[in-house]
PDB file of C-alpha atoms in Angstrom:
ATOM      1  CA  MET A 120     -54.161  88.905 116.492  1.00 46.00           C
ATOM      2  CA  ARG A 121     -54.501  85.810 118.665  1.00 52.00           C
ATOM      3  CA  TYR A 122     -57.805  84.502 119.857  1.00 55.00           C
ATOM      4  CA  HIS A 123     -58.722  82.314 122.784  1.00 64.00           C
ATOM      5  CA  VAL A 124     -57.128  78.887 122.379  1.00 67.00           C
ATOM      6  CA  HIS A 125     -59.137  76.008 123.793  1.00 69.00           C
ATOM      7  CA  THR A 126     -57.278  73.086 125.295  1.00 74.00           C
ATOM      8  CA  THR A 127     -58.596  69.748 126.457  1.00 76.00           C
ATOM      9  CA  GLY A 128     -55.898  69.380 129.086  1.00 79.00           C
ATOM     10  CA  ARG A 129     -52.282  69.789 130.039  1.00 86.00           C
ATOM     11  CA  GLY A 130     -51.095  67.266 127.493  1.00 86.00           C
ATOM     12  CA  ALA A 131     -51.145  69.754 124.633  1.00 86.00           C
ATOM     13  CA  PHE A 132     -48.912  72.143 126.573  1.00 88.00           C
ATOM     14  CA  ALA A 133     -46.493  69.338 127.465  1.00 92.00           C
ATOM     15  CA  GLU A 134     -46.309  68.155 123.831  1.00 93.00           C
ATOM     16  CA  ALA A 135     -45.893  71.739 122.623  1.00 93.00           C
ATOM     17  CA  ALA A 136     -43.088  72.390 125.106  1.00 93.00           C
ATOM     18  CA  GLU A 137     -41.334  69.183 124.032  1.00 96.00           C
ATOM     19  CA  LEU A 138     -41.577  70.040 120.338  1.00 96.00           C
ATOM     20  CA  LEU A 139     -40.315  73.562 121.030  1.00 95.00           C
ATOM     21  CA  SER A 140     -37.300  72.198 122.882  1.00 95.00           C
ATOM     22  CA  ARG A 141     -36.542  69.588 120.183  1.00 97.00           C
ATOM     23  CA  PHE A 142     -37.340  71.554 117.007  1.00 96.00           C
ATOM     24  CA  GLY A 143     -37.139  75.212 118.040  1.00 94.00           C
ATOM     25  CA  ASP A 144     -38.540  77.501 115.352  1.00 92.00           C
ATOM     26  CA  HIS A 145     -39.629  74.456 113.340  1.00 96.00           C
ATOM     27  CA  ALA A 146     -41.896  73.079 116.089  1.00 96.00           C
ATOM     28  CA  VAL A 147     -45.074  74.307 114.384  1.00 94.00           C
ATOM     29  CA  SER A 148     -44.046  72.616 111.154  1.00 96.00           C
ATOM     30  CA  GLU A 149     -43.392  69.359 113.003  1.00 97.00           C
ATOM     31  CA  ALA A 150     -46.794  69.451 114.723  1.00 97.00           C
ATOM     32  CA  ARG A 151     -48.409  70.232 111.370  1.00 97.00           C
ATOM     33  CA  ARG A 152     -46.570  67.300 109.769  1.00 97.00           C
ATOM     34  CA  ARG A 153     -47.740  64.944 112.509  1.00 97.00           C
ATOM     35  CA  ALA A 154     -51.320  66.179 112.155  1.00 97.00           C
ATOM     36  CA  GLY A 155     -51.165  65.596 108.418  1.00 97.00           C
ATOM     37  CA  LYS A 156     -49.825  62.087 108.880  1.00 98.00           C
ATOM     38  CA  SER A 157     -52.633  61.283 111.330  1.00 97.00           C
ATOM     39  CA  ARG A 158     -55.194  62.699 108.913  1.00 97.00           C
ATOM     40  CA  ASP A 159     -53.790  60.625 106.063  1.00 97.00           C
ATOM     41  CA  LEU A 160     -54.072  57.515 108.237  1.00 97.00           C
ATOM     42  CA  GLY A 161     -57.696  58.386 109.037  1.00 97.00           C
ATOM     43  CA  ASN A 162     -57.004  58.945 112.730  1.00 97.00           C
ATOM     44  CA  VAL A 163     -59.181  61.943 113.510  1.00 96.00           C
ATOM     45  CA  VAL A 164     -58.434  61.830 117.248  1.00 95.00           C
ATOM     46  CA  HIS A 165     -54.681  62.191 116.763  1.00 95.00           C
ATOM     47  CA  PHE A 166     -55.216  64.714 113.958  1.00 97.00           C
ATOM     48  CA  CYS A 167     -57.179  66.939 116.341  1.00 94.00           C
ATOM     49  CA  ARG A 168     -54.601  66.438 119.104  1.00 93.00           C
ATOM     50  CA  TRP A 169     -51.699  67.524 116.892  1.00 95.00           C
ATOM     51  CA  ARG A 170     -53.648  70.532 115.621  1.00 94.00           C
ATOM     52  CA  GLU A 171     -54.239  71.510 119.252  1.00 93.00           C
ATOM     53  CA  VAL A 172     -50.513  71.114 119.949  1.00 94.00           C
ATOM     54  CA  GLU A 173     -49.809  73.326 116.942  1.00 92.00           C
ATOM     55  CA  ARG A 174     -51.980  76.082 118.432  1.00 88.00           C
ATOM     56  CA  MET A 175     -50.325  75.676 121.850  1.00 89.00           C
ATOM     57  CA  ILE A 176     -46.881  76.119 120.276  1.00 91.00           C
ATOM     58  CA  GLY A 177     -48.059  79.473 118.930  1.00 84.00           C
ATOM     59  CA  THR A 178     -49.266  80.441 122.389  1.00 82.00           C
ATOM     60  CA  LEU A 179     -46.072  79.340 124.158  1.00 84.00           C
ATOM     61  CA  ALA A 180     -43.797  80.938 121.567  1.00 81.00           C
ATOM     62  CA  ALA A 181     -45.566  84.330 121.671  1.00 76.00           C
ATOM     63  CA  LYS A 182     -43.320  87.148 122.836  1.00 72.00           C
ATOM     64  CA  ALA A 183     -46.136  89.001 124.594  1.00 69.00           C
ATOM     65  CA  PRO A 184     -49.453  87.975 126.128  1.00 66.00           C
ATOM     66  CA  ALA A 185     -52.485  88.228 123.863  1.00 66.00           C
ATOM     67  CA  GLY A 186     -56.001  88.942 125.013  1.00 65.00           C
ATOM     68  CA  LEU A 187     -57.013  89.210 128.644  1.00 64.00           C
ATOM     69  CA  VAL A 188     -54.527  88.249 131.314  1.00 61.00           C
ATOM     70  CA  HIS A 189     -56.120  87.230 134.607  1.00 59.00           C
TER      71      HIS A 189
END
């Protein structure tokens, strides 16, 4: 079950779309790797951004809409 995914702007969707086109089914893993690298470097801003991108990849890759569709 998917829940509402908050986004701070269009950037997360653009990054997610790029990772999906470059890495296909492995896009989530790549976003997770980048988030981990940012965390290890102590960059909380980029860590949060890559985690958001990871969630957007899940949303964009979904085969059917989840939740309310307006």
